[in-house]
XYZ file of C-alpha atoms in Angstrom:
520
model
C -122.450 147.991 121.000
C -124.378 148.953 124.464
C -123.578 146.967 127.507
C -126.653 144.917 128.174
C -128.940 145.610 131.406
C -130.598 144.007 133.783
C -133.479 146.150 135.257
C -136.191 145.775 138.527
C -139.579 146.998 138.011
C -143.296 146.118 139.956
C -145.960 145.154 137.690
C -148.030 142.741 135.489
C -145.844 140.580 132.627
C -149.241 140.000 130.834
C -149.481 144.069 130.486
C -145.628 144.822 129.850
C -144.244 145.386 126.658
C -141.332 143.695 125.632
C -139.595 141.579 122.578
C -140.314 138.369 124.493
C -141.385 136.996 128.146
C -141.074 134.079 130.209
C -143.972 132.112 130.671
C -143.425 129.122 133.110
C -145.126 126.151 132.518
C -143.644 122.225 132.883
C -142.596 119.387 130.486
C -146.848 118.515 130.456
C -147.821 121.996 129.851
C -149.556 122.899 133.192
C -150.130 126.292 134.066
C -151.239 128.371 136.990
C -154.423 130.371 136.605
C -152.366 133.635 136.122
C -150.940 132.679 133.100
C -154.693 131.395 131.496
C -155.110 135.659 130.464
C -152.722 134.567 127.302
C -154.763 134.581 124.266
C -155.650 130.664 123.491
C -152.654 129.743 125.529
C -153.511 125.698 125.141
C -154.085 126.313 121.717
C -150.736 127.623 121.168
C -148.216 126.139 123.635
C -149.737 122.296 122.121
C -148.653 123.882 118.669
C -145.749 124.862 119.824
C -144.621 121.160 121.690
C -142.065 119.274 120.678
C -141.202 115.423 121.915
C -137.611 117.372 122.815
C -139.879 119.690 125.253
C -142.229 116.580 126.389
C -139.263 114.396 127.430
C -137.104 117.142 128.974
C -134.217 117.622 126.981
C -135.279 120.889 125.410
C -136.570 123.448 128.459
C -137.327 126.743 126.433
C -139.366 126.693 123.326
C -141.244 130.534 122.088
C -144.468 130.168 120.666
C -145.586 131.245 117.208
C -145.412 134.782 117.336
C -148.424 137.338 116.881
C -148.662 141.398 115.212
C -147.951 143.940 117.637
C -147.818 141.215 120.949
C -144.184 140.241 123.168
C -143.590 136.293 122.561
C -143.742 133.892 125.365
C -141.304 131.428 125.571
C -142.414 128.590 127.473
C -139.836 128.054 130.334
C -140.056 124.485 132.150
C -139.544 124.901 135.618
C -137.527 122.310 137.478
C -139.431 118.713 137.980
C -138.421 118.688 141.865
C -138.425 121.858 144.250
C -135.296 123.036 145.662
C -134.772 120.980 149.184
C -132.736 123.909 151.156
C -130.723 127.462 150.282
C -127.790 125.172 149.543
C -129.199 123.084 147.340
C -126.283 123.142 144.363
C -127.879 121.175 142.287
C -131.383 122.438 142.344
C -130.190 126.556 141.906
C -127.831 125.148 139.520
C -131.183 123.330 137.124
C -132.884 126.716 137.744
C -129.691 128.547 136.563
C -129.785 126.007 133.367
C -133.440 126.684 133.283
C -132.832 130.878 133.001
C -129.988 130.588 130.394
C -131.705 128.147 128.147
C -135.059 131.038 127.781
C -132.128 134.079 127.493
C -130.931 132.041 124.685
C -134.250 131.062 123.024
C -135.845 134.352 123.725
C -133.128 136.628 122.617
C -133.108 134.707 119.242
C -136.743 135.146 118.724
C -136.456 139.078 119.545
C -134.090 139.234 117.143
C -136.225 138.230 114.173
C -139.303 139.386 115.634
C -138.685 142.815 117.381
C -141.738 144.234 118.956
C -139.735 147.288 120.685
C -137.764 150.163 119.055
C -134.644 149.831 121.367
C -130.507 149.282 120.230
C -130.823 145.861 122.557
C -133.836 143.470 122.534
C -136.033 143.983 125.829
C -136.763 140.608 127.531
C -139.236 140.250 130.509
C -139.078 137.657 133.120
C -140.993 137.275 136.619
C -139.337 135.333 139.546
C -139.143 131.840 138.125
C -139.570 128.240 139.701
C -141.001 130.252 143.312
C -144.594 128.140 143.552
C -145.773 131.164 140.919
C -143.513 134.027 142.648
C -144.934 134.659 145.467
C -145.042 132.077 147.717
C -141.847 130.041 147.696
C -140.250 129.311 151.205
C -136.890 129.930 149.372
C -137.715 132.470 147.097
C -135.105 134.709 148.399
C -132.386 132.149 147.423
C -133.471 131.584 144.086
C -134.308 135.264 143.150
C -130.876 136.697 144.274
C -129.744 133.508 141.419
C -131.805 134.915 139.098
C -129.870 138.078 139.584
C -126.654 137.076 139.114
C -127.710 134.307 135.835
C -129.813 136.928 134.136
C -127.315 139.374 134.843
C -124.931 136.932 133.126
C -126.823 135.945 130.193
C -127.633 139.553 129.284
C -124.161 139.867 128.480
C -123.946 136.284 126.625
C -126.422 137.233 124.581
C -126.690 140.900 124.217
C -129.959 141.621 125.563
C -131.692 143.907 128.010
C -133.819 141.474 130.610
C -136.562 142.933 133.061
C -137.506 141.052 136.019
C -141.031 142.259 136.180
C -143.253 141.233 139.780
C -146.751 141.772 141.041
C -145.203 141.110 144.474
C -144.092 144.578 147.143
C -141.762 142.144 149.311
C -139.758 140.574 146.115
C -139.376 143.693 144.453
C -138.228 145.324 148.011
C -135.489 142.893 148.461
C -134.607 142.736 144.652
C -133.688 146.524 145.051
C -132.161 146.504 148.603
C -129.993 143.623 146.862
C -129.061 146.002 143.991
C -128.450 148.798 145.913
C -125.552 147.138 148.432
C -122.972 147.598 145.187
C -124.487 150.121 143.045
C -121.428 150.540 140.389
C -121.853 146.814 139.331
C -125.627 147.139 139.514
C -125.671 150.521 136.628
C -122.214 150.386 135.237
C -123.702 151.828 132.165
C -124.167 155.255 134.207
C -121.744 157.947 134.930
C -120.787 158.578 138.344
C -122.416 161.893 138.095
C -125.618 160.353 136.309
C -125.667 157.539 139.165
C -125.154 160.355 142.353
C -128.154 162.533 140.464
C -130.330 159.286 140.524
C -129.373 158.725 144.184
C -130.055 162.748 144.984
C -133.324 162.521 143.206
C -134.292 159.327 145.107
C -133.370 160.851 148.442
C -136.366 163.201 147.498
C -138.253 160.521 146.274
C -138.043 159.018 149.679
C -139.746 162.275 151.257
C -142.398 162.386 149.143
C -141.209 165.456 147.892
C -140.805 164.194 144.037
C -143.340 164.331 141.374
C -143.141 162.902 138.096
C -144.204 164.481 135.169
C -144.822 162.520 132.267
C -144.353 164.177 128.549
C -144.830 161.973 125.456
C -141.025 159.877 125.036
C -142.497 157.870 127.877
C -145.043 155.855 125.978
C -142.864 155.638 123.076
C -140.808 152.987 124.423
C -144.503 151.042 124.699
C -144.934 152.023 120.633
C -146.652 154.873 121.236
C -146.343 157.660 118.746
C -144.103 160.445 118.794
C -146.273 163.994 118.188
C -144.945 164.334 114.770
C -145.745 160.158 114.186
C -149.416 160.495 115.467
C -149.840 163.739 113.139
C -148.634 161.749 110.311
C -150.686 158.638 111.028
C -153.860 160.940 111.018
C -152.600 162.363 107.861
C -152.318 159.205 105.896
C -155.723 158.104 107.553
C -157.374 161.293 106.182
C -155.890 160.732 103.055
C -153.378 163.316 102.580
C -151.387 163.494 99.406
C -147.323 163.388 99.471
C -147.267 166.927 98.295
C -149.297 168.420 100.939
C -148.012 166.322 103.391
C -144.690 167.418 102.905
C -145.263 170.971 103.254
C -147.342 170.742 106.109
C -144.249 168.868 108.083
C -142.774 171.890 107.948
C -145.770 173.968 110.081
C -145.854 173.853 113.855
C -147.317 170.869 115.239
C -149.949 172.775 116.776
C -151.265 174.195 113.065
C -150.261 170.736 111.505
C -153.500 169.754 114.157
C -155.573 172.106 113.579
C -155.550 171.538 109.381
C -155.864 167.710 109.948
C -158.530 168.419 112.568
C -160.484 170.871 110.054
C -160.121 167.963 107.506
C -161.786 164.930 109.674
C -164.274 167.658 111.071
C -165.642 168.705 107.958
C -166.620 164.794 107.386
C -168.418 164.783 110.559
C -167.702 167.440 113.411
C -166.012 165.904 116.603
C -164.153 163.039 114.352
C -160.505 164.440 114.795
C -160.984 164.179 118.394
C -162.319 160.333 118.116
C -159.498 159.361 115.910
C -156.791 160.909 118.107
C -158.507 158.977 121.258
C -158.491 156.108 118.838
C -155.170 156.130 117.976
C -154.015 156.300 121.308
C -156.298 154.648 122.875
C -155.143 151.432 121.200
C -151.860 151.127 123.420
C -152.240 148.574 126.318
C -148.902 147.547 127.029
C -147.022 150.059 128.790
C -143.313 150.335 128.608
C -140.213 150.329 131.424
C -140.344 153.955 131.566
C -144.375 154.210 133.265
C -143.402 151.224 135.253
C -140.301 152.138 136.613
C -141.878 155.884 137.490
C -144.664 154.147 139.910
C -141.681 153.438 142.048
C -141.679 157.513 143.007
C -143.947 157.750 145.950
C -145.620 160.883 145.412
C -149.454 161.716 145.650
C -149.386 163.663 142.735
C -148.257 163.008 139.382
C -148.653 164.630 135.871
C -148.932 164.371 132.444
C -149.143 165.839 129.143
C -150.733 162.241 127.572
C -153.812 161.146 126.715
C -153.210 157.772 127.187
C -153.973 155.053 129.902
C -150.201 153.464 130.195
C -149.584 155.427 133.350
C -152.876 154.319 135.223
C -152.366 150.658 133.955
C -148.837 150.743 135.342
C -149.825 152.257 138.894
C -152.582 150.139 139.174
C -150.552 146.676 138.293
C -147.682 148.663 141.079
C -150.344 148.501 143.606
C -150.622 152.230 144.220
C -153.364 153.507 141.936
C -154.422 157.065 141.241
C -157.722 158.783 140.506
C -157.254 160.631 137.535
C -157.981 163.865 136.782
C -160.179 165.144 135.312
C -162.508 162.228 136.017
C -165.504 160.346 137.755
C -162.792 159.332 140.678
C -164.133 156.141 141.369
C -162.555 154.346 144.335
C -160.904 155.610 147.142
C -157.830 156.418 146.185
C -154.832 158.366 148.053
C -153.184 159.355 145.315
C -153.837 161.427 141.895
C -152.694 161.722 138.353
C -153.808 165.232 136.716
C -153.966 164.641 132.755
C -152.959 168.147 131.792
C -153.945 167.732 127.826
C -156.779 165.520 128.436
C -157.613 161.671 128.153
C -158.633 158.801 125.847
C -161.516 158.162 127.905
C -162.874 161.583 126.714
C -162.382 162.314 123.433
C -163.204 165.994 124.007
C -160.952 167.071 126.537
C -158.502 166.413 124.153
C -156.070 169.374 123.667
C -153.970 168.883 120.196
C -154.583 172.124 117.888
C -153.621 175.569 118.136
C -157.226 176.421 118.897
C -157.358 173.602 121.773
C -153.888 175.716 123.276
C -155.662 179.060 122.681
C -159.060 178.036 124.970
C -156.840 176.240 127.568
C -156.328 179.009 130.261
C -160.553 179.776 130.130
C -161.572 175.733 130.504
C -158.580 174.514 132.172
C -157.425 177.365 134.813
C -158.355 174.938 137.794
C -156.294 172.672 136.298
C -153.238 174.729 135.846
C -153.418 175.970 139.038
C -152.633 172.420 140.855
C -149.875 172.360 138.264
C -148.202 175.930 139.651
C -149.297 175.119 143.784
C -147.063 171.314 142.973
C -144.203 173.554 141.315
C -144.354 175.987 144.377
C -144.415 172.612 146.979
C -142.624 169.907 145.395
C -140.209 168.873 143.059
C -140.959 167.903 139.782
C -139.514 165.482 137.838
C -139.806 165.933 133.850
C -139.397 162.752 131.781
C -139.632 162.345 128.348
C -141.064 166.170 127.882
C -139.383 168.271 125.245
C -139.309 171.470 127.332
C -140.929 172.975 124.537
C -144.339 173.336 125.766
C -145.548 177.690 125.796
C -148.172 176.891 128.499
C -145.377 175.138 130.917
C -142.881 177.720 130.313
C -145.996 180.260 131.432
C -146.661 177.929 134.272
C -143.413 177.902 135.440
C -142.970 181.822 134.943
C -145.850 182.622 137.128
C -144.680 180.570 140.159
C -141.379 182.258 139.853
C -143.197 185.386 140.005
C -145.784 184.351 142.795
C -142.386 182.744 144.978
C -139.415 184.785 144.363
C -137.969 183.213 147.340
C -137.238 180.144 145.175
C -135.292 182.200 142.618
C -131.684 181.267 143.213
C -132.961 177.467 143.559
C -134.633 175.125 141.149
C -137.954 174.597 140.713
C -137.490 170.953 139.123
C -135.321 168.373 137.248
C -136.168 167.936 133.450
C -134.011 164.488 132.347
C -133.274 165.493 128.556
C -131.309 163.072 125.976
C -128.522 165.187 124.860
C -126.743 168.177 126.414
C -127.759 171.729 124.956
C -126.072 174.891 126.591
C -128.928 177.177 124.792
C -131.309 175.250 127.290
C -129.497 175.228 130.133
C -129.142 178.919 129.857
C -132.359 179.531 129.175
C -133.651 177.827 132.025
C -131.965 178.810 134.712
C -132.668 178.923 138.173
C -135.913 177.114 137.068
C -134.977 173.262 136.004
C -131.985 171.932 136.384
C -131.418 170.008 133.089
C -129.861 165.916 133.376
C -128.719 165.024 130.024
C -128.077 161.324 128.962
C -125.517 161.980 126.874
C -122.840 164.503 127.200
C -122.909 165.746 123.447
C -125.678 167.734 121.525
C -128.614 165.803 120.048
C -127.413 163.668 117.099
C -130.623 162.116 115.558
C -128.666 159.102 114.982
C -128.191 158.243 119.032
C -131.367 159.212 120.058
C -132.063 155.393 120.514
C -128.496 154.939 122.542
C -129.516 157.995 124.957
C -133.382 156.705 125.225
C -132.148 153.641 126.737
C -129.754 155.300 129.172
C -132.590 157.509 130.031
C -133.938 154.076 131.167
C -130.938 152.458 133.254
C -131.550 156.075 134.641
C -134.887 155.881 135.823
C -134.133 151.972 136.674
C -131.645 153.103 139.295
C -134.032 155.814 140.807
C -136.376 153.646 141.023
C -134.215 151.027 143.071
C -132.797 153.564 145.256
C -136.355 155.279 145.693
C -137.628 152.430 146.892
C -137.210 152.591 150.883
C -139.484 149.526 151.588
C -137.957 146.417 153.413
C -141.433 144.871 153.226
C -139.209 141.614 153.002
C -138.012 141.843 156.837
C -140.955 140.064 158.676
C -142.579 138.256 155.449
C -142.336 134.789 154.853
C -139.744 133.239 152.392
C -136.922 135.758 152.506
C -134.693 133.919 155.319
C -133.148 132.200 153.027
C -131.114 134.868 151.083
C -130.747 137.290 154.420
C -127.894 138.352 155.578
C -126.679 137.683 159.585
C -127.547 140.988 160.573
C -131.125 140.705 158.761
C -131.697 137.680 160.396
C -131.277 139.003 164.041
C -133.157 142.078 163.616
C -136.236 139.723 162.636
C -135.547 137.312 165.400
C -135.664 140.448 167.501
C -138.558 141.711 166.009
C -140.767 138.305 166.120
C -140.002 137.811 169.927
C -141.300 141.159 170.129
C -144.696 140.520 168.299
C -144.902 137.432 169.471
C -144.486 138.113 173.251
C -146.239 141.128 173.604
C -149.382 140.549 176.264
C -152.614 141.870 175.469
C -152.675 144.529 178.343
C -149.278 146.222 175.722
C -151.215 145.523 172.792
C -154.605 147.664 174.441
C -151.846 150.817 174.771
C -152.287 153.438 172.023
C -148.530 153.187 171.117
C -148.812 149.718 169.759
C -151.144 150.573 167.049
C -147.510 152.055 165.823
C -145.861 149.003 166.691
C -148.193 147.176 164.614
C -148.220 149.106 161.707
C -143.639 149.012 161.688
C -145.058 145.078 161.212
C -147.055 145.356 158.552
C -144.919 147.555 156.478
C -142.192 145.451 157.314
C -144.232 142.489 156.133
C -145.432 141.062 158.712
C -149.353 140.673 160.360
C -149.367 143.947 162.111
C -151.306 142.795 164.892
C-alpha cells in the first residue's frame, strides 16, 4: 500500500479535480460568496442536513454526489474564533474539525472515486481563517492544518491537497515544508528529492521551462492518445473487428482513418469532435497546478486542452497563449505546439496533420529550438516518442555544438529504460519514478510519485516569502522572522519623504511589496 501524501499547490478548489473537497460552511448553513459557484449549493447542502449537523454533534456531512464532479463535504467551522496562537482549545476544535472531513471524505471517495489514482485525492483550502485569507492567526492554524492533515492522511489512507487562491499562504506553507524536507516527501528517494531540489534551483533563475505532454491532464480524466482514439472510434461507430486491427496501426494512421471516417459525413467534423472531446475537461489535475509554481515566461505543450491556462490563471500568473488573439497584457506565454480546443483547425492529430507541420508551423518550431538553445526544459508527462521533437532537438544540437557534452533538458519518465537513456544522450537527462522497467501494472504507483515529485519542486521552486511583511503570519513566525520584520517595518515606517523622493527607494519599495507588504 502507498504511503499517503500531503501536497501544497496555488489555485481555485471550485476548478480542482479531486475525489472530494472541503467546503466550509457552519451548523446554519451560511456560506461566503466564494463558495455560492457550487451548482444549487442551498439546494443540496438543505438535502443533505441532518438534526446531528444542526445541533453540532456531527461536523462533516458530503453531499449527494454528482457524474463526473469531486464531492463537497460540508465542514462546520468552529462556533467561536480562536482568541490567541495559544489557544489549546480552539486549534484543538479546528484539529477535531479537519479529522472529522478526512474521515467523512475519504469514505465517500472510496465509493465514489472521481480520480484514477492507487490513494483517493482529497482537496482542502485553509479552513476556519475568516475564508483563508484574512485571519489575524492564520499562520497558527495553517501550520495545524499541516501537521492534522498530515496525520489523518495516514489514518485514513488518503492523499489530501491543501489547495489556496492566496501567494502569502501558499509562500509560508512551502517555506514551512521545506525547513525538514525528508519528513515533508518521505515517499521520494534521496536522489529523486536532490533532482527536485537541483531542478528548483533552476526554477528559481528562471531558467526552467515546463513542457507539458499528454500524462498531465490524465490525472484531471483526460484521455490518454490511444483512449481519445478509441472514444472517437466507438462515437463513429466502429465495429469490434475493425477496431481491433486498427489498435495495432500507429496512432498517427489510427487518426487519419477515424478522421477520413467523420470527414466523409461532413468535412471538418473529426477536428470538431476531437476539440469536443477535449474540450469538455474543466477541472484540471495536481500535475498543471503544481507546474504554475515554475516561474518561467515560457511554457509548452503538446495539448489541446485549456487545463494549463485555467491552472495559471487561478495561480495568478497567466499566459497568452499561442497561437492566439493575446488578449490582456500578459508577461508570460504558453506556445500550444499541436494546437488548441479553441480552434478546432489547428488541431494536429493525423499523419497528414504531422506531414504539413514544418510548412504551417515553422514559426512555431522555431521558439521551440531558440527555448532549447536558452533554457532548460522540463518534460512532464511526454512519451519521448514524438519524430518532430526528436528533429527539434537534433537541429539545436547541430545549430549549438557547444552544448554537446551537456544536456539540453530533463524529461521525468515513469520507469527506468537503458535503451532511452542511451539513446538520448547528451540531449535529456532522463528522471525515472521508478527504478525498474515499465510494468503496465505500476504505472498508477509511478504516476503518483511522478506527483510527490513535482509537489516537492514546486515547494522548493517557490522562492517567495510574500508572508514576511503581510498581515496574519506573526503568529506562526519564528524569532528570527519576527525581528527581520520588526526591522523591516521601522524601516518603512520611518523613512521621511525627502528618502522616499530618492530613485533607490522605488527598490526599497518594491523588496515591500514582494515581501507582502504596501510597497510605498
Amino acid at each position: 500500500m502507498p504511503r499517503p501524501h500531503l501536497l501544497v499547490t496555488r489555485g481555485n478548489l471550485l476548478n480542482f479535480a479531486s475525489d472530494a473537497w472541503l467546503l466550509p460552511t457552519d451548523r446554519f448553513l451560511s456560506f461566503t460568496d466564494f463558495w455560492r459557484g457550487v451548482p444549487q449549493l442551498d439546494d443540496r447542502a438543505r438535502a443533505a442536513l441532518t438534526p446531528e449537523f444542526s445541533d453540532g454533534r456531527q461536523v462533516a456531512l458530503a453531499l449527494a454526489p454528482r457524474d463526473g464532479e469531486p464531492t463537497p463535504v460540508l465542514t462546520a467551522v468552529p462556533d467561536r474564533a480562536l482568541s490567541d496562537a495559544d489557544d489549546e482549545d480552539g486549534l484543538a476544535d479546528i484539529a477535531r474539525r479537519l479529522q472529522a472531513f478526512v474521515e467523512v471524505a475519504a469514505r465517500t471517495a472510496t465509493t465514489d472515486r472521481r480520480t484514477r489514482r492507487p490513494l483517493p485525492l482529497l482537496a482542502v483550502p485553509l479552513f476556519a481563517t475568516s475564508g483563508g485569507g484574512s485571519g489575524p492567526l492564520r499562520d497558527a492554524v495553517l501550520a495545524q492544518q499541516l501537521r492534522v492533515l498530515r496525520e489523518s492522511a495516514e489514518t485514513f489512507q488518503v492523499d489530501i491537497t491543501i489547495v489556496t487562491l492566496h501567494a502569502d499562504v501558499h509562500a509560508f506553507a512551502q517555506s514551512r515544508r521545506r525547513l525538514d524536507p525528508v519528513s515533508s516527501w518521505p515517499e521520494l528517494e534521496a536522489t529523486a528529492l536532490e533532482e527536485a531540489q537541483s531542478l528548483a534551483e533552476r526554477a528559481r533563475r528562471r531558467r526552467l521551462v515546463p513542457f507539458l505532454g499528454a500524462g498531465t491532464s490524465v490525472s484531471a480524466g483526460g484521455p490518454s492518445w490511444t483512449g481519445l482514439l478509441e472514444k472517437l472510434g466507438q462515437e463513429i461507430g466502429l465495429d469490434p473487428e475493425t477496431s481491433e486491427v486498427l489498435s495495432g496501426k500507429n496512432v498517427l494512421d489510427q487518426a487519419s482513418y477515424l478522421a477520413t471516417l467523420f470527414d466523409e459525413e461532413q468535412p471538418g467534423r473529426f477536428a470538431d469532435a476531437v476539440a469536443r472531446e477535449i474540450g469538455s475537461l474543466e477541472r484540471y489535475g495536481l500535475a498543471p497546478a503544481l507546474l504554475t509554481a515554475i516561474d518561467s515566461e515560457q511554457a509548452i505543450t503538446l495539448n489541446y486542452d485549456r487545463l494549463f491556462e485555467t491552472a495559471s490563471e487561478d495561480a495568478g500568473v497567466p499566459r497568452a497563449v499561442i497561437p492566439g488573439d493575446h488578449e490582456g497584457d500578459h508577461e508570460r506565454w504558453l506556445l500550444k505546439l499541436h494546437g488548441t480546443v479553441d480552434d478546432a483547425s489547428s488541431i494536429v492529430l493525423t499523419r497528414d496533420d504531422y506531414l504539413g507541420f514544418d510548412s504551417s508551423r515553422r514559426a512555431l518550431s522555431s521558439i521551440v529550438k531558440a527555448t532549447l538553445a536558452t533554457r532548460h526544459l522540463l518534460f512532464v508527462g511526454f512519451g519521448l516518442t514524438d519524430d518532430h521533437f526528436h528533429e527539434i532537438v537534433h537541429d539545436v544540437r547541430r545549430a549549438f555544438p557547444s552544448s554537446a557534452s551537456g544536456t539540453l533538458a530533463t524529461a521525468l519518465t515513469l520507469f527506468a529504460d537503458p535503451l532511452d537513456e542511451r539513446l538520448w544522450q547528451g540531449r535529456l537527462r532522463l528522471v525515472p519514478m521508478l527504478p525498474t522497467p515499465r510494468d503496465p501494472s505500476r504505472v498508477g504507483e509511478a504516476a503518483r510519485l511522478l506527483e510527490i515529485f513535482l509537489d516537492a519542486l514546486a515547494a522548493f521552486a517557490t522562492d517567495a516569502h510574500s508572508y514576511l511583511l503581510a498581515r496574519g503570519h506573526e503568529s506562526a513566525m519564528t524569532a528570527a522572522e519576527l525581528r527581520l520584520r520588526a526591522r523591516l517595518t521601522a524601516l518603512l515606517r520611518e523613512a521621511t519623504a525627502e528618502e522616499r523622493a530618492t530613485g533607490a527607494w522605488q527598490e526599497v519599495a518594491g523588496m515591500s511589496e514582494r515581501l507582502g507588504g504596501e510597497g510605498r
